[in-house]
């Protein structure tokens, strides 16, 4: 009996999420883009008071940098001396 109830709850959860997956994915992508702009703003010439604190994040987000600048419509890296392509 417990197994059936658990399965029904999972199905109910999936039905609720199904219509919102695209919206959730878009919101997460927009938040990631904003975060990348915040992290790389100093390199793009925009003053960033939190630059010192974002330096530690670069090694962790470097792998996703290429995907980000392509999604932003930049064919090549916008940062001089920073090649990812």
Short mmCIF file of C-alpha atoms in Angstrom, two decimals:
data_model
loop_
_atom_site.label_atom_id
_atom_site.label_comp_id
_atom_site.label_asym_id
_atom_site.label_seq_id
_atom_site.Cartn_x
_atom_site.Cartn_y
_atom_site.Cartn_z
CA UNK A 1 0.00 0.00 0.00
CA UNK A 2 2.83 2.41 0.87
CA UNK A 3 4.54 1.73 -2.43
CA UNK A 4 1.39 2.64 -4.38
CA UNK A 5 0.95 5.87 -2.42
CA UNK A 6 4.58 6.79 -2.95
CA UNK A 7 4.29 6.10 -6.66
CA UNK A 8 1.13 8.19 -6.88
CA UNK A 9 2.86 11.10 -5.13
CA UNK A 10 5.79 10.88 -7.56
CA UNK A 11 3.41 10.89 -10.52
CA UNK A 12 1.53 13.85 -9.09
CA UNK A 13 4.81 15.73 -8.59
CA UNK A 14 5.85 14.99 -12.18
CA UNK A 15 2.53 16.23 -13.52
CA UNK A 16 2.91 19.49 -11.61
CA UNK A 17 6.47 20.02 -12.81
CA UNK A 18 5.85 19.10 -16.44
CA UNK A 19 4.29 22.41 -17.42
CA UNK A 20 6.92 24.49 -15.66
CA UNK A 21 10.15 22.76 -16.67
CA UNK A 22 10.81 25.17 -19.51
CA UNK A 23 10.14 28.19 -17.32
CA UNK A 24 12.35 26.85 -14.54
CA UNK A 25 15.17 26.09 -16.99
CA UNK A 26 14.90 29.60 -18.48
CA UNK A 27 14.97 31.23 -15.03
CA UNK A 28 18.02 29.21 -14.03
CA UNK A 29 19.80 30.14 -17.27
CA UNK A 30 18.98 33.83 -16.76
CA UNK A 31 20.33 33.70 -13.22
CA UNK A 32 23.50 32.01 -14.47
CA UNK A 33 23.95 34.70 -17.13
CA UNK A 34 23.57 37.45 -14.56
CA UNK A 35 26.04 35.70 -12.30
CA UNK A 36 28.58 35.43 -15.14
CA UNK A 37 28.19 39.11 -15.97
CA UNK A 38 28.77 39.94 -12.32
CA UNK A 39 31.87 37.73 -12.17
CA UNK A 40 33.42 38.92 -15.45
CA UNK A 41 32.28 42.54 -15.35
CA UNK A 42 35.66 43.84 -14.21
CA UNK A 43 37.35 42.16 -17.19
CA UNK A 44 34.74 43.69 -19.49
CA UNK A 45 35.49 47.19 -18.16
CA UNK A 46 32.57 47.52 -15.77
CA UNK A 47 33.66 48.38 -12.21
CA UNK A 48 32.77 45.62 -9.79
CA UNK A 49 33.24 46.15 -6.06
CA UNK A 50 33.04 42.38 -5.49
CA UNK A 51 35.80 41.57 -8.01
CA UNK A 52 38.20 40.39 -5.33
CA UNK A 53 35.67 37.89 -4.04
CA UNK A 54 34.75 36.54 -7.48
CA UNK A 55 38.38 35.74 -8.34
CA UNK A 56 38.15 32.52 -6.39
CA UNK A 57 35.22 31.39 -8.55
CA UNK A 58 37.01 31.60 -11.91
CA UNK A 59 38.52 28.11 -11.91
CA UNK A 60 35.10 26.66 -11.14
CA UNK A 61 33.16 28.57 -13.81
CA UNK A 62 35.87 28.60 -16.48
CA UNK A 63 34.49 25.47 -18.16
CA UNK A 64 31.10 27.12 -18.66
CA UNK A 65 32.53 30.44 -19.89
CA UNK A 66 32.64 29.30 -23.53
CA UNK A 67 28.98 28.26 -23.49
CA UNK A 68 28.07 31.57 -21.87
CA UNK A 69 29.73 33.89 -24.39
CA UNK A 70 28.26 31.88 -27.29
CA UNK A 71 24.80 32.18 -25.73
CA UNK A 72 25.35 35.93 -25.33
CA UNK A 73 25.98 36.17 -29.07
CA UNK A 74 29.75 36.61 -28.96
CA UNK A 75 31.55 34.30 -31.38
CA UNK A 76 34.88 34.71 -29.61
CA UNK A 77 35.85 35.45 -26.06
CA UNK A 78 35.08 39.10 -25.20
CA UNK A 79 38.01 39.29 -22.82
CA UNK A 80 41.40 40.17 -24.27
CA UNK A 81 44.07 37.68 -23.38
CA UNK A 82 41.50 35.17 -22.19
CA UNK A 83 41.06 32.47 -24.77
CA UNK A 84 38.62 29.70 -24.35
CA UNK A 85 37.82 28.84 -27.99
#
